[in-house]
XYZ file of C-alpha atoms in Angstrom:
501
model
C 0.008 -0.125 -0.071
C 1.379 3.544 -0.921
C 2.399 5.510 2.216
C 2.956 8.905 0.569
C 1.209 11.093 -1.955
C 4.058 10.557 -4.301
C 4.086 6.601 -3.826
C 0.414 6.935 -4.512
C 0.801 8.602 -7.813
C 3.607 6.358 -9.105
C 1.621 3.312 -8.195
C -1.591 4.582 -9.855
C 0.623 5.318 -12.968
C -0.221 2.850 -15.399
C -1.864 0.794 -12.891
C -0.333 -2.904 -12.910
C 2.278 -2.566 -15.428
C 5.614 -3.869 -14.287
C 7.837 -1.296 -12.632
C 10.697 -1.242 -15.292
C 7.817 -1.008 -17.676
C 6.741 2.263 -16.228
C 10.282 3.502 -15.907
C 11.022 3.165 -19.657
C 7.909 5.151 -20.492
C 8.751 7.969 -18.345
C 12.307 7.589 -19.844
C 10.809 8.101 -23.312
C 8.826 11.162 -22.173
C 11.842 12.692 -20.791
C 14.175 11.791 -23.977
C 11.714 12.908 -26.585
C 11.980 16.768 -26.185
C 15.670 16.373 -25.476
C 16.263 14.751 -28.861
C 13.858 17.306 -30.717
C 15.937 20.220 -29.269
C 19.399 18.631 -29.852
C 19.032 16.646 -32.984
C 16.023 18.011 -34.518
C 12.409 16.751 -35.475
C 13.209 13.998 -38.108
C 15.310 12.107 -35.372
C 12.626 12.814 -32.656
C 10.156 11.474 -35.190
C 12.040 8.137 -35.679
C 12.648 7.924 -32.158
C 8.698 8.182 -31.579
C 7.902 5.361 -34.067
C 10.369 3.100 -32.281
C 8.859 3.932 -28.799
C 5.381 3.559 -30.225
C 6.295 0.074 -31.636
C 7.643 -1.044 -28.067
C 4.418 0.179 -26.639
C 2.547 -2.413 -29.249
C 5.244 -5.120 -28.573
C 4.712 -4.957 -24.796
C 0.803 -4.902 -25.155
C 0.263 -7.832 -22.866
C 2.213 -5.671 -20.284
C -0.275 -2.651 -20.504
C -2.846 -1.759 -23.315
C -1.181 0.605 -25.792
C -3.752 2.841 -25.873
C -2.136 4.551 -22.557
C 1.475 4.738 -23.220
C 0.872 5.377 -26.680
C -1.494 7.907 -26.144
C 1.158 9.725 -23.821
C 3.685 9.537 -26.294
C 1.151 11.128 -29.035
C 0.285 13.956 -26.769
C 3.798 14.778 -26.173
C 4.449 14.819 -29.855
C 1.693 17.402 -30.288
C 3.115 19.474 -27.580
C 6.778 19.736 -28.715
C 5.407 20.227 -32.187
C 6.149 17.099 -34.175
C 2.757 17.443 -35.486
C -0.438 19.480 -35.139
C -3.820 18.702 -34.051
C -5.491 19.684 -37.413
C -2.954 16.981 -38.929
C -4.018 14.260 -36.589
C -7.810 15.344 -37.407
C -6.786 15.161 -41.120
C -5.487 11.578 -40.775
C -8.846 10.331 -38.879
C -10.943 12.179 -41.082
C -8.925 10.276 -44.004
C -9.602 6.778 -42.262
C -12.962 7.312 -40.958
C -13.858 4.488 -42.691
C -11.880 2.229 -41.047
C -12.903 3.861 -37.761
C -16.641 3.493 -38.787
C -15.896 -0.260 -39.541
C -14.222 -0.936 -36.067
C -17.457 1.094 -34.167
C -20.103 -0.932 -35.753
C -18.802 -4.066 -37.803
C -17.245 -5.552 -34.932
C -20.162 -5.243 -32.772
C -22.320 -6.646 -35.419
C -20.158 -9.549 -35.323
C -20.603 -9.886 -31.816
C -24.481 -10.355 -32.224
C -23.904 -13.155 -34.807
C -21.673 -15.182 -32.404
C -24.066 -17.883 -31.660
C -24.301 -18.723 -35.400
C -20.599 -18.454 -35.809
C -19.992 -20.574 -32.779
C -22.518 -23.484 -34.102
C -20.940 -23.250 -37.473
C -17.178 -23.401 -36.637
C -17.588 -25.971 -33.787
C -19.282 -28.098 -36.359
C -16.047 -27.709 -38.605
C -13.762 -28.189 -35.577
C -15.127 -31.322 -34.447
C -15.833 -32.588 -37.797
C -12.403 -31.916 -39.417
C -10.034 -34.338 -37.336
C -6.673 -33.405 -39.404
C -4.908 -30.427 -38.121
C -3.190 -29.871 -41.248
C -6.495 -29.922 -43.314
C -8.338 -27.687 -40.484
C -5.350 -24.938 -40.984
C -5.749 -25.116 -44.480
C -9.490 -24.576 -44.482
C -9.170 -21.619 -41.976
C -6.436 -19.935 -44.048
C -8.210 -20.444 -47.376
C -11.775 -19.408 -46.201
C -10.078 -16.504 -44.469
C -8.550 -15.430 -47.889
C -11.700 -15.831 -49.768
C -13.797 -14.121 -47.278
C -11.427 -11.287 -47.311
C -11.326 -10.864 -50.803
C -14.950 -10.207 -50.917
C -15.372 -8.611 -47.376
C -12.581 -6.973 -45.592
C -9.485 -8.085 -43.312
C -10.862 -6.512 -40.213
C -14.297 -8.067 -40.391
C -13.097 -11.541 -40.996
C -10.363 -11.027 -38.362
C -13.349 -10.215 -35.914
C -15.299 -13.341 -36.853
C -12.167 -15.466 -36.174
C -11.551 -13.776 -32.646
C -15.059 -14.300 -32.049
C -15.008 -17.959 -32.681
C -11.528 -18.250 -30.773
C -13.046 -16.799 -27.809
C -16.308 -19.027 -27.427
C -14.068 -22.124 -27.932
C -11.649 -21.248 -25.203
C -14.436 -20.125 -22.801
C -16.170 -23.197 -23.075
C -13.231 -25.639 -22.207
C -11.676 -23.069 -19.780
C -14.938 -23.428 -18.073
C -14.867 -27.165 -17.817
C -11.022 -27.119 -16.727
C -12.291 -25.098 -13.787
C -14.383 -27.454 -12.703
C -17.672 -25.520 -13.891
C -20.513 -26.288 -16.466
C -20.893 -24.668 -19.989
C -23.645 -22.304 -18.870
C -21.608 -20.752 -15.752
C -22.152 -17.040 -16.304
C -19.393 -15.619 -13.604
C -16.599 -17.410 -15.079
C -13.193 -15.496 -15.336
C -11.337 -16.856 -18.526
C -8.330 -14.590 -17.967
C -7.198 -16.530 -14.984
C -5.952 -20.020 -14.427
C -6.156 -19.813 -10.802
C -9.215 -22.415 -10.756
C -7.940 -24.607 -13.478
C -7.692 -28.383 -12.424
C -4.132 -29.422 -12.319
C -5.275 -32.360 -14.318
C -6.531 -30.077 -17.135
C -3.496 -28.013 -17.213
C -1.348 -29.346 -20.044
C -4.675 -29.886 -22.237
C -5.469 -26.241 -21.532
C -1.625 -25.283 -22.534
C -2.038 -27.464 -25.856
C -5.340 -26.005 -26.447
C -3.704 -22.768 -26.251
C -1.068 -23.593 -28.887
C -3.880 -25.301 -31.328
C -5.969 -21.808 -31.274
C -2.770 -19.727 -31.572
C -1.807 -21.407 -35.047
C -5.595 -21.208 -36.231
C -5.703 -17.709 -35.448
C -2.371 -16.878 -37.058
C -3.305 -19.058 -40.010
C -6.722 -17.142 -40.428
C -4.960 -13.831 -39.901
C -2.302 -14.533 -42.815
C -5.231 -15.693 -44.824
C -7.007 -12.243 -44.663
C -3.495 -10.882 -46.260
C -3.391 -13.425 -48.767
C -7.001 -12.641 -49.828
C -7.104 -8.909 -48.942
C -4.592 -8.124 -51.674
C -6.529 -9.478 -54.421
C -9.591 -7.393 -54.834
C -10.176 -3.597 -54.378
C -12.716 -4.340 -51.492
C -9.961 -6.285 -49.494
C -8.309 -3.527 -47.780
C -8.799 -0.018 -47.393
C -5.935 1.064 -49.523
C -6.856 -0.954 -52.116
C -9.996 0.920 -52.962
C -7.721 3.945 -52.634
C -5.545 3.124 -55.340
C -8.289 1.739 -57.353
C -9.952 5.119 -57.181
C -6.804 6.967 -58.259
C -5.751 4.533 -61.086
C -9.172 4.217 -62.445
C -9.834 0.525 -62.350
C -12.963 -1.089 -61.768
C -13.409 -4.541 -59.647
C -12.473 -6.778 -62.498
C -9.751 -4.678 -63.770
C -8.299 -4.562 -60.236
C -8.347 -8.354 -59.838
C -6.634 -9.105 -63.108
C -3.998 -6.637 -62.567
C -3.087 -8.030 -59.311
C -3.726 -11.622 -60.243
C -0.082 -12.143 -61.745
C 1.128 -11.653 -58.213
C -2.020 -12.606 -55.823
C -2.606 -15.794 -57.254
C 0.810 -17.108 -56.900
C 1.172 -15.667 -53.682
C -2.144 -17.352 -52.435
C -0.852 -20.806 -53.748
C 2.725 -20.185 -51.829
C 1.000 -18.977 -48.776
C -1.542 -22.140 -48.483
C 1.503 -24.351 -49.312
C 3.384 -22.777 -46.315
C 0.456 -23.181 -44.425
C 0.565 -26.957 -44.864
C 4.045 -27.342 -44.559
C 4.236 -25.484 -41.225
C 1.433 -27.792 -39.809
C 3.355 -30.946 -40.836
C 6.882 -29.779 -39.680
C 5.559 -28.038 -36.387
C 8.038 -25.147 -36.966
C 7.609 -21.628 -35.796
C 5.068 -22.552 -33.263
C 2.946 -24.130 -35.319
C 1.155 -27.783 -35.423
C -0.358 -27.832 -31.847
C -3.209 -30.382 -31.985
C -6.390 -30.534 -30.534
C -6.048 -32.559 -27.267
C -8.776 -35.340 -27.181
C -10.091 -34.269 -23.860
C -10.708 -30.886 -25.514
C -12.514 -32.431 -28.423
C -14.771 -34.417 -26.487
C -15.811 -31.324 -24.459
C -16.330 -29.208 -27.433
C -18.330 -32.557 -28.952
C -20.469 -32.677 -25.609
C -21.009 -28.822 -25.930
C -22.262 -29.086 -29.374
C -24.475 -31.730 -28.352
C -25.855 -30.213 -25.462
C -26.662 -26.730 -27.120
C -28.387 -28.797 -29.943
C -30.482 -30.532 -27.423
C -31.532 -27.521 -25.348
C -32.269 -25.047 -28.411
C -35.620 -23.913 -28.249
C -37.750 -22.556 -31.109
C -36.774 -18.873 -30.077
C -33.153 -20.131 -30.039
C -33.685 -21.342 -33.551
C -35.258 -18.384 -34.733
C -32.524 -16.182 -33.669
C -30.051 -18.430 -35.556
C -32.140 -17.804 -38.791
C -32.109 -14.252 -38.392
C -28.256 -14.124 -37.770
C -27.991 -16.158 -40.929
C -30.219 -13.880 -42.976
C -28.120 -10.884 -41.638
C -24.986 -12.790 -42.587
C -26.153 -12.992 -46.035
C -27.097 -9.263 -46.189
C -23.470 -8.536 -44.864
C -21.442 -10.736 -47.513
C -23.995 -9.391 -50.413
C -23.705 -5.560 -49.023
C -19.904 -5.814 -48.523
C -19.299 -7.702 -51.719
C -21.661 -5.012 -53.969
C -19.749 -2.332 -51.802
C -23.581 -1.094 -51.602
C -22.612 1.396 -48.599
C -19.305 1.899 -46.190
C -18.461 -1.167 -44.487
C -19.330 0.663 -41.129
C -22.738 1.389 -41.884
C -23.458 -2.030 -43.134
C -22.360 -3.158 -39.821
C -24.832 -0.816 -37.986
C -27.774 -2.535 -40.295
C -26.651 -5.848 -39.199
C -27.084 -4.740 -35.389
C -30.208 -3.031 -36.162
C -31.755 -6.004 -37.761
C -30.564 -8.634 -35.400
C -31.054 -6.852 -32.255
C -34.720 -6.042 -33.606
C -35.463 -9.596 -34.375
C -33.958 -11.307 -31.529
C -35.356 -9.525 -28.776
C -32.241 -7.672 -27.602
C -33.852 -4.215 -26.537
C -31.550 -3.112 -23.679
C -29.407 -0.406 -23.751
C -26.689 -2.330 -21.674
C -27.315 -5.508 -23.610
C -26.469 -3.475 -26.981
C -23.615 -1.857 -25.036
C -21.407 -5.125 -24.379
C -21.143 -5.294 -28.128
C -18.874 -2.077 -28.199
C -16.756 -3.152 -25.355
C -14.165 -5.114 -27.601
C -14.408 -2.556 -30.710
C -14.052 0.878 -29.003
C -10.866 0.566 -27.049
C -9.116 -0.360 -30.435
C -10.908 2.476 -32.125
C -9.252 4.615 -29.538
C -5.761 3.141 -29.903
C -6.115 3.502 -33.958
C -6.626 7.327 -33.349
C -3.484 7.476 -31.517
C -1.775 5.505 -34.134
C -3.216 8.091 -36.837
C -1.333 10.799 -34.584
C 2.062 8.811 -35.076
C 1.250 8.668 -38.668
C 0.513 12.396 -38.581
C 4.076 12.883 -37.443
C 5.299 10.503 -40.282
C 3.555 12.722 -42.879
C 4.304 16.273 -41.150
C 8.313 15.174 -40.778
C 8.076 13.802 -44.431
C 10.064 10.593 -42.943
C 9.537 8.426 -45.870
C 10.174 11.079 -48.492
C 13.924 10.410 -48.967
C 13.006 6.804 -49.977
C 10.342 7.651 -52.351
C 12.581 10.087 -54.088
C 15.352 7.424 -54.407
C 13.057 4.859 -55.940
C 11.852 7.200 -58.541
C 15.244 8.232 -59.433
C 16.144 4.653 -60.246
C 15.520 2.947 -63.782
C 11.973 2.367 -64.872
C 12.772 -1.427 -65.184
C 13.874 -1.325 -61.531
C 11.365 0.882 -59.951
C 8.510 -1.919 -59.572
C 10.672 -4.162 -57.481
C 12.122 -1.331 -55.439
C 8.623 0.089 -54.644
C 7.542 -3.485 -53.529
C 10.442 -3.560 -51.229
C 10.029 -0.054 -49.702
C 6.428 -0.198 -49.426
C 7.158 -3.649 -47.577
C 9.740 -2.428 -45.187
C 7.958 0.854 -44.384
C 4.626 -1.058 -44.007
C 6.212 -3.327 -41.354
C 6.798 -0.142 -39.237
C 4.157 2.021 -40.003
C 0.339 1.485 -41.269
C 0.008 -0.051 -44.441
C -2.931 2.010 -45.444
C -0.750 5.276 -44.604
C 2.123 3.816 -46.662
C 0.054 3.165 -49.569
C -1.618 6.539 -49.359
C 1.762 8.449 -49.506
C 3.110 6.310 -52.339
C 0.248 6.397 -54.813
C -0.121 10.010 -54.360
C 3.557 10.673 -55.008
C 3.573 8.608 -58.001
C 0.311 10.333 -59.247
C 2.250 13.751 -59.087
C 4.878 11.913 -61.100
C 2.246 11.000 -63.729
C 0.662 14.279 -63.637
C 3.945 16.016 -64.127
C 4.784 13.843 -67.100
C 7.635 12.147 -65.634
C 6.230 8.848 -66.280
C 3.690 6.919 -69.032
C 0.477 5.785 -67.659
C 1.205 2.314 -68.153
C 4.395 2.516 -66.089
C 1.958 4.258 -63.465
C -0.256 0.790 -63.211
C 2.722 -1.060 -62.940
C 3.714 0.968 -59.894
C 0.279 0.807 -58.624
C 0.416 -2.901 -58.342
C 3.681 -2.728 -56.724
C 2.420 -0.408 -54.326
C -0.614 -2.365 -53.456
C 1.155 -5.791 -53.175
C 4.131 -4.376 -51.605
C 2.062 -2.885 -48.728
C -0.331 -5.953 -48.221
C 2.284 -8.853 -48.187
C 5.482 -7.818 -46.578
C 3.486 -6.090 -43.836
C 2.224 -9.419 -42.215
C 5.906 -9.363 -40.608
C 4.602 -7.284 -37.504
C 1.460 -6.461 -35.780
C 1.550 -2.925 -36.543
C 1.908 -3.559 -40.242
C -2.067 -4.007 -40.837
C -4.717 -3.266 -38.663
C -6.366 -6.619 -38.594
C -3.261 -7.888 -36.936
C -2.811 -4.896 -34.326
C -6.710 -5.944 -33.949
C -5.701 -9.534 -33.148
C -2.863 -8.527 -31.069
C -4.955 -6.109 -28.750
C -8.199 -8.467 -28.831
C -9.641 -10.290 -25.835
C -8.131 -13.585 -27.384
C -4.465 -12.440 -27.334
C -4.004 -12.811 -23.631
C -6.277 -15.790 -23.187
C -3.854 -17.971 -25.850
C -0.728 -15.842 -24.823
C -0.320 -14.725 -28.356
C 2.095 -12.031 -27.607
C 3.784 -9.298 -29.799
C 7.083 -11.114 -30.146
C 5.295 -14.518 -30.794
C 3.330 -13.063 -33.717
C 6.457 -11.763 -35.540
C 7.794 -15.316 -35.203
C 4.929 -17.309 -36.343
C 4.467 -14.697 -38.883
C 8.323 -15.141 -40.140
C 7.926 -17.993 -42.430
C 4.913 -16.501 -44.187
C 6.890 -13.197 -44.585
C 9.784 -14.655 -46.236
C 7.491 -16.815 -48.750
C 4.823 -14.287 -49.429
C 7.383 -11.232 -49.590
C 9.748 -13.519 -51.947
C 7.335 -14.804 -54.297
C 5.489 -11.318 -54.539
C 8.975 -9.762 -55.112
C 9.797 -12.067 -57.976
C 6.574 -11.526 -59.636
C 6.497 -8.059 -59.294
C 10.095 -7.612 -60.813
C 9.538 -10.251 -63.656
C 5.781 -10.552 -64.529
C 4.152 -7.161 -64.581
C-alpha cells in the first residue's frame, strides 16, 4: 500500500504494469523533448516510431492506448505534428474507424451462429493440417469479398467462444456458468493444465493461419483492404480490372501461402502444429450436442435471423452497397430487432471489444501524422523514383513492404500512390508504368506487412483483442509465427512484381 502521496501517484501510473515498464515510458517522455531540441524533428520522429512500436510489443504488459497516447500527446506538445494534422489523418481513415465501431459489434451479435458453424467444422475435421488449410483458405476468400478486419473479428469471436467453453470445464464449472473469468487459470484443475496449454497452442496456430489468410485474400480485390479501394480510385480501375491487374502477383502468392500453411503444420515449425487434445475435443463435442438438445424454437429463430443478416452482410460488402461500417450498423439493427435484444446495456456489451481498439487506432493515426508532417518516408520515395524504370516496381515493392512493417500499410500506400500520381501528372512517367507501380504499391503494402502486428490493422486488432492474452499470443510470438509467411509471401511477391508485371 502507498504510504505517501508521491508513492500513490507512482503506483497509480499505468496501474499494474511492471515497474521497469513504467520507468521506460517515463524515460521516453523525458528523452523526446531533448532529442527534438538537440537533433531536430526528424530524429525525434523516428524515435517516436520506435517507442510506439515498443508499446505495441508490450501490449500484454499494458494496453498500448495508454502509453501510446501519452507519447502522441507529447508529440503534439513539442511540435512534431499538429492537432489539425491528426484530425486530417483521422478524417481520411474515417471509414476504418466506422468499420471498427459498428462491424465488430455486428459480429458480436452473430457469435451464436458462428460458434455453431465453426464448432461443427472443428469437431468434424480431425486433420489439423486440413483444418488449418481450411481456416487460411476461408479467411482468404472471405477477405477478398469482405474486408480483413471483419474476417479477423469473426475468427476472434469464434476462438473466444471455443476457449471459454473449455476453460469453464477445466475450472470445474459447467458450460453455462456466467460468472467465469477466462483470464485467470487459478481455478483450473491440475489434471487439465497440460490440455489447456496444448489447446492454447492449437488456437494460436489457427488464429495466425486465419490472420495470414486475410492478407492473402485482401490483396486480390479492391474491397479487400482500405488502401486497395484508394489505389483503385486513383488509377481508375473497376473491380474486375483491379483483380486482373493483381492476379499475376496475388494468385501465385496465394498458392505459396497455402503451401506454407500445410508445411508449417506438418513440420511443426515456428510455433505451429499444435494438435487439439482429445479431452478438449470431447468437451467441444459434448458442448455442441448439449447446445443442440436444449435449443428452443426461439433460439432457432434467432439463428435464422443471424444467418439472414450474414447473407445481407456478405452481399452488401461484396457489392460495396455502402461504407462497411454502415453495413455493420444495419446488421446490428436487424439482429437486435428480431432477436429481442432491446436493453441499452445488452447492446452496449457489443462495443466493449471495438471501442478501445478504435481509440488506439486514433492514437496510431497521430503517429502517422508525425510521419507525414516530418516527411520521414520522402527520401525513400525520391530515391526509388530516381532509379531506371525497369527497377522501380521491385524497389517500390521492397520499400513499401519495409515501411509497412513499421508503419500503417494504409498510410504507406496513400503516401506512395499520391507521390506516383504527381509524377504521372508532371509527365515524368507513362500511364502504363503508373499502373505497374500501382500494382507494386498495393502488393508491397499488403504482403510483407504481415511481418509485424503494426503492419496491418487486422493484425493489430488481433494483438490487442480479448483472445490474445487468453492464448498467450504476444507481439514477439506473432512476429516469430509470421516470419515464414513473410519470407514466402514477400519473396514470391517480389519475384512476380519484378519479372511478371
